[in-house]
Amino acid sequence: MPRKTAPLSPALEDILKTLGENIKLARLRRKITTTMLAERAGMSRVTLRKVENGESSTTLGAYASVLFCLGLEQDLLLIGKDDPLGRRLQDAELTHTKERVAKRTKE
């Protein structure tokens, strides 16, 4: 029985759809056919179509293989690189910890 994927919010579905469209545009700019790209990525044309449609049931490995074949694998390293919210939370915790240490030394 196939595994069921978790339901995604409409915003995430839109992001995946845009990702798929970007991958398709990159393929078209390179004048690579779906048959050629699927072959190079080691997948079927059906799976490649799912990647280009941004389907959430497609594995991250499939997306990574396609990006690699297009010479765009380094783009994966951009995910989570800029994390302004995480950095603010980290800085707030550091400040909070310093204040707590200061209070303890005064007591």
Short mmCIF file of C-alpha atoms in Angstrom, two decimals:
data_model
loop_
_atom_site.label_atom_id
_atom_site.label_comp_id
_atom_site.label_asym_id
_atom_site.label_seq_id
_atom_site.Cartn_x
_atom_site.Cartn_y
_atom_site.Cartn_z
CA MET A 1 0.00 0.00 0.00
CA PRO A 2 1.51 3.39 -0.94
CA ARG A 3 2.35 5.79 1.84
CA LYS A 4 0.13 8.80 2.18
CA THR A 5 1.85 12.17 2.37
CA ALA A 6 0.84 14.78 4.89
CA PRO A 7 -1.56 17.40 3.57
CA LEU A 8 0.08 20.68 2.66
CA SER A 9 -1.16 24.18 3.13
CA PRO A 10 -2.14 26.08 -0.03
CA ALA A 11 0.89 28.32 0.46
CA LEU A 12 3.26 25.33 0.43
CA GLU A 13 1.50 23.86 -2.59
CA ASP A 14 2.05 27.17 -4.42
CA ILE A 15 5.74 27.16 -3.47
CA LEU A 16 6.22 23.63 -4.77
CA LYS A 17 4.35 24.49 -7.95
CA THR A 18 6.65 27.48 -8.48
CA LEU A 19 9.70 25.30 -7.80
CA GLY A 20 8.52 22.83 -10.42
CA GLU A 21 7.91 25.62 -12.92
CA ASN A 22 11.41 27.01 -12.27
CA ILE A 23 12.91 23.57 -12.89
CA LYS A 24 10.94 23.21 -16.12
CA LEU A 25 12.05 26.65 -17.31
CA ALA A 26 15.68 25.78 -16.55
CA ARG A 27 15.30 22.61 -18.64
CA LEU A 28 13.72 24.50 -21.52
CA ARG A 29 16.41 27.21 -21.46
CA ARG A 30 18.99 24.44 -21.86
CA LYS A 31 16.97 22.91 -24.71
CA ILE A 32 16.87 19.53 -22.96
CA THR A 33 13.92 17.24 -23.68
CA THR A 34 12.01 15.51 -20.91
CA THR A 35 13.26 12.17 -22.21
CA MET A 36 16.89 13.27 -22.02
CA LEU A 37 16.58 14.81 -18.56
CA ALA A 38 14.66 11.88 -17.12
CA GLU A 39 17.29 9.51 -18.49
CA ARG A 40 20.16 11.56 -17.07
CA ALA A 41 18.43 11.84 -13.70
CA GLY A 42 17.72 8.11 -13.59
CA MET A 43 13.95 8.39 -13.43
CA SER A 44 10.92 7.94 -15.61
CA ARG A 45 9.36 10.75 -17.59
CA VAL A 46 6.33 10.41 -15.31
CA THR A 47 8.48 11.18 -12.26
CA LEU A 48 10.11 14.10 -14.06
CA ARG A 49 6.65 15.41 -14.91
CA LYS A 50 5.75 15.20 -11.21
CA VAL A 51 8.88 17.20 -10.34
CA GLU A 52 8.05 19.84 -12.94
CA ASN A 53 4.48 20.00 -11.63
CA GLY A 54 5.75 20.47 -8.07
CA GLU A 55 3.94 17.45 -6.68
CA SER A 56 4.55 16.97 -2.97
CA SER A 57 4.49 13.17 -3.22
CA THR A 58 7.75 13.25 -5.21
CA THR A 59 10.87 12.62 -3.14
CA LEU A 60 13.41 15.30 -2.38
CA GLY A 61 15.96 12.99 -3.97
CA ALA A 62 14.12 13.23 -7.29
CA TYR A 63 14.18 17.02 -7.13
CA ALA A 64 17.90 16.93 -6.19
CA SER A 65 18.75 14.58 -9.08
CA VAL A 66 17.02 16.83 -11.60
CA LEU A 67 18.72 19.93 -10.19
CA PHE A 68 22.08 18.14 -10.39
CA CYS A 69 21.52 17.23 -14.03
CA LEU A 70 20.68 20.87 -14.76
CA GLY A 71 23.82 22.08 -12.94
CA LEU A 72 21.73 23.72 -10.23
CA GLU A 73 22.48 21.41 -7.29
CA GLN A 74 24.20 24.21 -5.36
CA ASP A 75 20.82 25.94 -5.11
CA LEU A 76 19.88 23.31 -2.52
CA LEU A 77 22.47 24.82 -0.18
CA LEU A 78 20.48 28.07 -0.15
CA ILE A 79 17.63 26.39 1.73
CA GLY A 80 17.68 27.69 5.28
CA LYS A 81 20.90 29.62 4.73
CA ASP A 82 19.37 32.99 5.50
CA ASP A 83 17.37 32.49 8.65
CA PRO A 84 16.57 35.94 10.05
CA LEU A 85 13.87 34.67 12.41
CA GLY A 86 16.08 31.87 13.74
CA ARG A 87 18.96 34.29 14.26
CA ARG A 88 16.72 36.73 16.13
CA LEU A 89 15.45 33.92 18.34
CA GLN A 90 18.99 32.75 18.96
CA ASP A 91 20.12 36.27 19.84
CA ALA A 92 17.13 36.73 22.16
CA GLU A 93 17.98 33.50 23.97
CA LEU A 94 21.61 34.56 24.32
CA THR A 95 20.53 37.89 25.79
CA HIS A 96 18.05 36.14 28.04
CA THR A 97 20.74 33.74 29.25
CA LYS A 98 23.18 36.58 29.95
CA GLU A 99 20.53 38.39 31.98
CA ARG A 100 19.79 35.22 33.94
CA VAL A 101 23.51 34.69 34.66
CA ALA A 102 23.85 38.31 35.77
CA LYS A 103 20.94 37.93 38.19
CA ARG A 104 22.41 34.75 39.64
CA THR A 105 25.79 36.36 40.31
CA LYS A 106 24.10 39.27 42.12
CA GLU A 107 22.18 36.92 44.44
#
